[in-house]
Amino acid sequence: MLDEYSATNLPNLKSMIAQNYDNVPQSQVPPVRGIGVLTSGGDAPGMNATIRAVARAGAHYGYRVFGVTRGFHGLWKGEIEEITKREVSEKLQRGGTFLMTARSKTFETPEGVLKGAKMCKVFGIDVLVVIGGDGSYRGARDLARIGIPVIGLPGTIDNDIASTEYTIGYDTAMNTAMEAIDKLRDTASSHERCSVIEVMGRRAGYIALNVGIATGAEVVLIPEHPYDFDTDVVKLILDGRNAGKHHYIVIVAEGAGKATDIAERIEEATGIESRPTILGHLQRGGSPTLRDRTMASLMGVHAVECINSGRLNRLVIFKDGRITDVDIEEGLKMTKTISEAEMERAKILS
Ligand code: F6P
């Protein structure tokens, strides 16, 4: 099918990528021999464990596994090498991604997608496993629509992939933030200050909310819920002070405001000395926790089991306590958010 699409008939290719094109009928899918694997978007602890699982399960089921470096960027450039099951030893416990990752602008164009698809053919990649977030899944879906079967694995610290209740890296990032905030509480308490901590989450407040619960934060601000500074920040801090508190923890997801501004405004409004801390990329590094290692490993095996049973163009997900999979087109249409009730519970605990 790919041969019909070259740079000379890009208009057709564009419309094909734009449609919800139910690409190659399952009965016509040629037998899979080669599996490609790449990591894309922001890195997340557990990505290495995921690659390892795909390589080991791939070898177990008799496939050749190819590692693509630098995400989709490396795919269209043909940065592809075979990885054996031995080459992934000592990777399970490492943070980051040894395949490296990138956000590819080229891959957002039909030309980039076509180049990527052609590289799959050149290297004998019959199915591409994409580890990343929703943005990476959209690149994978475009490939699927022009006949390159894909499997998506959820890798992002933000837990903001709608189709799944859990993403690889989320637990490690939350533990890293929690440990840092416990330390910040020690010094905030000694100085009777307010510590304002900015955690990652440009579009999602999952890290902020759960770390807020785990550290007993007085205030949690997330992008999903607009807030009123006087009632949702100042009043809560003053209520705390009047009830006998001497120090305060305010957690803000980066998409909901800047720690520096918020600390300044709190100090101005309450007279309580306030200090901002931005945890930043610290949250993306480090050795994955047990939860991330096991989720990454079992999800990686599940991806290869999908391939082995002919279930292609699927997203591996965690739902209702088990690892399963959904169609990529369906998964990308889903939405999820943090409810008022979840926010309310965090307030009750503060
Ligand atoms: O990995 C997700 C995320 O951490 C977001 O919360 C954040 O906004 C973004 O990545 C920042 O990534 P980068 O600095 O690599 O562009």
Coordinates of C-alpha atoms and ligand atoms in Angstrom, one line a residue:
M1 CA 0.0 0.0 0.0
L2 CA 2.8 2.4 0.8
D3 CA 4.2 2.2 -2.7
E4 CA 1.1 4.1 -3.9
Y5 CA 2.2 7.0 -1.7
S6 CA 5.2 9.0 -2.7
A7 CA 6.1 12.6 -2.4
T8 CA 4.4 13.2 -5.8
N9 CA 0.9 12.4 -4.5
L10 CA 1.0 14.1 -1.2
P11 CA -2.6 15.4 -1.4
N12 CA -3.9 11.8 -1.4
L13 CA -1.5 11.0 1.5
K14 CA -2.7 14.0 3.4
S15 CA -6.4 13.0 3.1
M16 CA -5.6 9.5 4.0
I17 CA -3.8 10.5 7.2
A18 CA -6.7 12.9 8.0
Q19 CA -9.4 10.2 7.6
N20 CA -10.2 7.7 10.2
Y21 CA -8.8 5.2 7.8
D22 CA -9.3 1.7 8.8
N23 CA -6.0 0.7 7.1
V24 CA -5.0 -2.8 6.1
P25 CA -7.8 -5.4 6.9
Q26 CA -6.5 -7.8 9.6
S27 CA -6.7 -10.8 7.2
Q28 CA -4.2 -9.0 4.8
V29 CA -1.6 -8.2 7.4
P30 CA 1.6 -10.0 6.4
P31 CA 3.2 -12.1 9.2
V32 CA 5.2 -9.9 11.6
R33 CA 8.9 -10.6 11.8
G34 CA 10.4 -7.3 12.9
I35 CA 9.2 -5.0 15.7
G36 CA 10.5 -1.5 16.0
V37 CA 10.5 0.4 19.4
L38 CA 11.0 4.0 20.1
T39 CA 10.5 6.5 22.9
S40 CA 9.0 9.9 22.1
G41 CA 8.1 13.2 23.9
G42 CA 9.2 13.9 27.4
D43 CA 11.2 11.1 29.0
A44 CA 9.9 9.2 32.0
P45 CA 11.4 6.8 34.5
G46 CA 10.5 3.3 33.4
M47 CA 11.0 3.9 29.7
N48 CA 14.1 1.8 29.8
A49 CA 12.3 -1.0 31.6
T50 CA 9.6 -0.8 28.9
I51 CA 12.1 -1.1 26.0
R52 CA 13.7 -4.0 27.8
A53 CA 10.4 -5.8 28.2
V54 CA 9.6 -5.3 24.5
A55 CA 13.0 -6.7 23.5
R56 CA 12.8 -9.7 25.9
A57 CA 9.2 -10.6 25.0
G58 CA 9.9 -10.0 21.3
A59 CA 12.8 -12.5 21.5
H60 CA 10.7 -14.9 23.4
Y61 CA 8.1 -14.9 20.7
G62 CA 10.7 -15.2 17.9
Y63 CA 10.7 -11.6 16.6
R64 CA 13.6 -9.4 15.6
V65 CA 13.5 -6.2 17.7
F66 CA 14.9 -2.9 16.4
G67 CA 15.6 0.2 18.5
V68 CA 14.9 3.5 16.9
T69 CA 16.9 6.4 18.4
R70 CA 15.5 9.9 19.1
G71 CA 11.8 9.0 18.6
F72 CA 10.1 9.8 15.3
H73 CA 12.9 12.1 14.5
G74 CA 15.3 9.2 14.3
L75 CA 12.7 7.1 12.5
W76 CA 12.5 9.2 9.4
K77 CA 16.2 9.6 9.5
G78 CA 16.7 5.9 9.7
E79 CA 18.5 5.8 13.0
I80 CA 17.6 2.2 13.6
E81 CA 19.6 -0.7 15.0
E82 CA 18.7 -4.2 16.1
I83 CA 18.6 -4.8 19.8
T84 CA 19.0 -8.3 21.3
K85 CA 17.7 -9.4 24.6
R86 CA 21.3 -9.3 26.1
E87 CA 21.8 -5.7 25.1
V88 CA 19.0 -4.6 27.3
S89 CA 20.5 -6.1 30.5
E90 CA 21.2 -3.6 33.3
K91 CA 18.5 -1.2 31.8
L92 CA 15.6 -2.1 34.1
Q93 CA 16.7 0.1 37.0
R94 CA 17.9 3.1 35.0
G95 CA 16.1 6.4 34.6
G96 CA 15.8 8.2 31.3
T97 CA 15.7 6.3 28.0
F98 CA 18.8 4.8 26.4
L99 CA 17.1 5.1 23.0
M100 CA 16.8 8.8 23.7
T101 CA 13.8 10.9 22.9
A102 CA 12.7 13.9 20.9
R103 CA 9.7 16.0 19.9
S104 CA 9.7 15.9 16.1
K105 CA 8.1 18.7 14.1
T106 CA 8.9 17.0 10.8
F107 CA 6.7 14.0 11.9
E108 CA 3.7 16.3 12.2
T109 CA 3.7 16.7 8.4
P110 CA 2.5 14.1 5.9
E111 CA 6.0 14.1 4.3
G112 CA 7.5 13.2 7.7
V113 CA 5.0 10.4 8.3
L114 CA 5.7 9.0 4.8
K115 CA 9.4 9.1 5.4
G116 CA 9.0 7.3 8.7
A117 CA 6.8 4.6 7.1
K118 CA 9.3 4.1 4.3
M119 CA 12.1 3.6 6.9
C120 CA 10.0 0.9 8.6
K121 CA 9.9 -0.9 5.2
V122 CA 13.7 -0.4 4.6
F123 CA 14.6 -1.9 8.0
G124 CA 12.0 -4.6 8.0
I125 CA 9.9 -3.1 10.8
D126 CA 6.5 -4.7 10.5
V127 CA 5.0 -3.2 13.7
L128 CA 6.2 -0.1 15.5
V129 CA 5.9 0.1 19.3
V130 CA 5.7 3.8 20.4
I131 CA 6.3 4.6 24.1
G132 CA 5.1 8.1 24.9
G133 CA 2.1 10.3 25.5
D134 CA -1.0 11.4 23.5
G135 CA 1.2 13.6 21.1
S136 CA 3.3 10.5 20.3
Y137 CA 0.2 8.4 19.8
R138 CA -1.0 10.8 17.2
G139 CA 2.2 10.3 15.2
A140 CA 1.7 6.5 15.6
R141 CA -1.9 6.8 14.5
D142 CA -0.9 8.6 11.3
L143 CA 1.5 5.8 10.5
A144 CA -1.2 3.3 11.2
R145 CA -3.5 5.1 8.8
I146 CA -1.0 4.6 5.9
G147 CA -0.5 1.0 6.7
I148 CA 2.3 0.7 9.3
P149 CA 0.7 -1.2 12.2
V150 CA 1.5 0.3 15.6
I151 CA 1.2 -0.4 19.3
G152 CA 1.2 2.5 21.9
L153 CA 2.6 2.2 25.4
P154 CA 1.8 5.0 27.9
G155 CA 5.1 6.7 29.0
T156 CA 4.8 10.1 30.7
I157 CA 5.2 11.3 34.2
D158 CA 2.0 13.5 33.9
N159 CA -0.5 10.6 33.9
D160 CA -2.5 12.7 31.3
I161 CA -3.3 10.0 28.7
A162 CA -7.1 9.7 28.6
S163 CA -7.3 6.0 27.6
T164 CA -5.4 4.8 30.6
E165 CA -5.6 5.2 34.4
Y166 CA -1.9 4.9 34.8
T167 CA 1.2 6.0 32.8
I168 CA 4.7 4.7 33.2
G169 CA 6.9 7.2 35.2
Y170 CA 4.0 8.7 37.1
D171 CA 4.8 6.9 40.4
T172 CA 8.5 7.7 40.4
A173 CA 7.9 11.4 39.6
M174 CA 5.4 11.6 42.4
N175 CA 7.8 9.9 44.9
T176 CA 10.6 12.3 43.8
A177 CA 8.3 15.3 44.4
M178 CA 7.0 14.0 47.7
E179 CA 10.5 13.5 49.1
A180 CA 11.5 17.0 48.0
I181 CA 8.4 18.5 49.6
D182 CA 8.9 16.6 52.9
K183 CA 12.4 18.3 53.0
L184 CA 10.9 21.7 52.2
R185 CA 8.4 21.2 55.0
D186 CA 11.2 20.8 57.5
T187 CA 12.7 24.2 56.6
A188 CA 9.4 25.9 56.2
S189 CA 8.4 24.7 59.7
S190 CA 11.7 25.9 61.3
H191 CA 11.2 29.4 59.8
E192 CA 7.4 29.5 60.1
R193 CA 7.2 30.1 56.4
C194 CA 4.9 29.3 53.5
S195 CA 6.6 27.1 50.9
V196 CA 5.2 27.3 47.4
I197 CA 6.3 24.4 45.2
E198 CA 5.8 24.2 41.5
V199 CA 5.5 20.6 40.2
M200 CA 5.3 19.4 36.6
G201 CA 2.0 19.2 34.7
R202 CA 1.6 21.7 31.9
R203 CA -1.9 20.5 31.1
A204 CA -2.6 18.1 34.0
G205 CA -2.8 18.3 37.8
Y206 CA -2.4 14.6 38.7
I207 CA 1.1 15.0 40.1
A208 CA 0.1 18.1 42.1
L209 CA -3.1 16.6 43.5
N210 CA -1.7 13.3 44.6
V211 CA 1.5 14.7 45.9
G212 CA -0.6 17.3 47.7
I213 CA -2.5 14.5 49.5
A214 CA 0.7 12.6 50.3
T215 CA 2.4 15.7 51.8
G216 CA -0.6 17.2 53.5
A217 CA -0.5 20.4 51.5
E218 CA -2.7 23.3 52.6
V219 CA -3.4 24.4 49.0
V220 CA -3.2 22.6 45.7
L221 CA -3.7 24.4 42.4
I222 CA -4.2 22.6 39.1
P223 CA -4.9 23.6 35.5
E224 CA -8.2 21.6 35.3
H225 CA -9.8 23.8 38.0
P226 CA -9.8 27.6 37.8
Y227 CA -9.2 29.2 41.2
D228 CA -9.9 32.5 43.0
F229 CA -6.7 33.7 44.7
D230 CA -8.4 35.3 47.7
T231 CA -10.8 32.4 48.5
D232 CA -8.8 29.4 47.4
V233 CA -5.3 30.5 48.5
V234 CA -5.3 33.5 50.9
K235 CA -8.3 32.5 52.9
L236 CA -7.1 28.9 53.4
I237 CA -3.7 30.0 54.6
L238 CA -5.2 32.5 57.0
D239 CA -7.8 30.0 58.3
G240 CA -4.8 27.7 59.0
R241 CA -2.9 30.3 60.8
N242 CA -6.0 31.2 62.9
A243 CA -6.3 27.5 63.8
G244 CA -2.7 27.5 65.1
K245 CA -0.6 26.5 62.0
H246 CA 2.9 28.0 61.7
H247 CA 3.9 26.9 58.3
Y248 CA 2.2 26.1 55.0
I249 CA 2.7 24.0 51.9
V250 CA 1.2 25.3 48.6
I251 CA 1.6 23.0 45.6
V252 CA 1.0 24.4 42.1
A253 CA 1.1 22.4 38.9
E254 CA 3.1 24.4 36.3
G255 CA 0.0 24.8 34.1
A256 CA -1.9 26.6 37.0
G257 CA 0.6 29.3 37.8
K258 CA 4.2 30.2 38.7
A259 CA 5.6 29.5 42.1
T260 CA 7.5 32.8 42.2
D261 CA 4.4 34.9 41.5
I262 CA 2.2 32.9 43.9
A263 CA 4.8 33.2 46.7
E264 CA 5.1 36.9 46.2
R265 CA 1.3 37.4 46.3
I266 CA 0.9 35.2 49.4
E267 CA 3.5 37.2 51.3
E268 CA 1.9 40.5 50.2
A269 CA -1.6 39.4 51.1
T270 CA -0.9 37.6 54.4
G271 CA 2.4 39.0 55.7
I272 CA 3.7 35.4 56.0
E273 CA 7.2 35.0 54.6
S274 CA 6.9 32.8 51.5
R275 CA 9.5 31.0 49.4
P276 CA 9.1 29.5 45.9
T277 CA 10.7 26.2 44.7
I278 CA 10.5 24.9 41.2
L279 CA 11.1 21.1 41.1
G280 CA 11.3 21.1 37.3
H281 CA 13.1 18.3 35.5
L282 CA 14.3 16.7 38.7
Q283 CA 10.9 14.9 38.6
R284 CA 11.6 13.3 35.3
G285 CA 14.8 11.6 36.3
G286 CA 15.9 8.8 38.7
S287 CA 15.6 5.1 39.0
P288 CA 12.0 3.9 38.6
T289 CA 10.1 2.8 41.6
L290 CA 8.9 -0.8 42.0
R291 CA 5.4 0.2 40.6
D292 CA 6.9 1.8 37.5
R293 CA 9.3 -1.1 36.9
T294 CA 6.5 -3.7 37.1
M295 CA 4.0 -1.7 35.1
A296 CA 6.6 -0.9 32.4
S297 CA 7.6 -4.6 32.3
L298 CA 4.1 -6.1 32.1
M299 CA 2.8 -3.4 29.7
G300 CA 5.8 -4.1 27.4
V301 CA 5.0 -7.8 27.4
H302 CA 1.4 -7.0 26.8
A303 CA 2.4 -5.0 23.7
V304 CA 4.2 -8.0 22.2
E305 CA 1.3 -10.3 23.1
C306 CA -1.0 -8.0 21.2
I307 CA 1.3 -8.3 18.2
N308 CA 1.6 -12.0 18.6
S309 CA -2.2 -12.5 18.6
G310 CA -2.7 -10.2 15.6
R311 CA -4.2 -7.3 17.6
L312 CA -2.6 -4.3 15.9
N313 CA -3.1 -0.6 16.2
R314 CA -3.8 -0.9 19.9
L315 CA -2.9 1.2 22.9
V316 CA -1.8 -0.7 26.0
I317 CA -3.8 0.7 29.0
F318 CA -4.3 0.1 32.7
K319 CA -8.0 0.0 33.5
D320 CA -10.0 -1.3 36.5
G321 CA -6.9 -2.8 38.0
R322 CA -5.6 -4.7 35.0
I323 CA -3.5 -4.2 31.9
T324 CA -5.5 -4.4 28.7
D325 CA -5.7 -2.6 25.3
V326 CA -7.9 -0.4 23.2
D327 CA -8.1 0.6 19.6
I328 CA -5.8 3.6 18.9
E329 CA -8.4 5.6 17.1
E330 CA -10.9 5.1 20.0
G331 CA -8.2 5.8 22.7
L332 CA -7.3 9.1 21.1
K333 CA -11.0 10.2 21.2
M334 CA -11.2 9.6 25.0
T335 CA -11.0 12.3 27.6
K336 CA -10.3 12.3 31.3
T337 CA -10.1 14.9 34.0
I338 CA -9.9 15.5 37.8
S339 CA -13.3 15.9 39.4
E340 CA -14.5 18.5 41.9
A341 CA -15.0 15.6 44.4
E342 CA -11.3 14.6 44.1
M343 CA -10.3 18.2 44.7
E344 CA -12.6 18.4 47.7
R345 CA -11.1 15.3 49.3
A346 CA -7.7 16.9 49.1
K347 CA -9.1 20.0 50.9
I348 CA -10.7 18.0 53.6
L349 CA -7.3 16.4 54.4
S350 CA -5.4 19.7 54.5
Ligands
F6P1 O1 6.9 15.0 30.6 C1 5.7 15.9 30.6 C2 6.2 17.2 31.0 O2 6.9 17.0 32.2 C3 5.2 18.3 31.3 O3 4.6 18.3 32.6 C4 6.0 19.5 31.1 O4 5.3 20.6 30.9 C5 6.8 19.1 29.9 O5 7.0 17.7 30.0 C6 8.1 19.9 29.8 O6 9.0 19.2 29.0 P1 10.3 19.8 28.3 O7 10.9 20.8 29.2 O8 11.1 18.6 28.0 O9 9.8 20.5 27.1

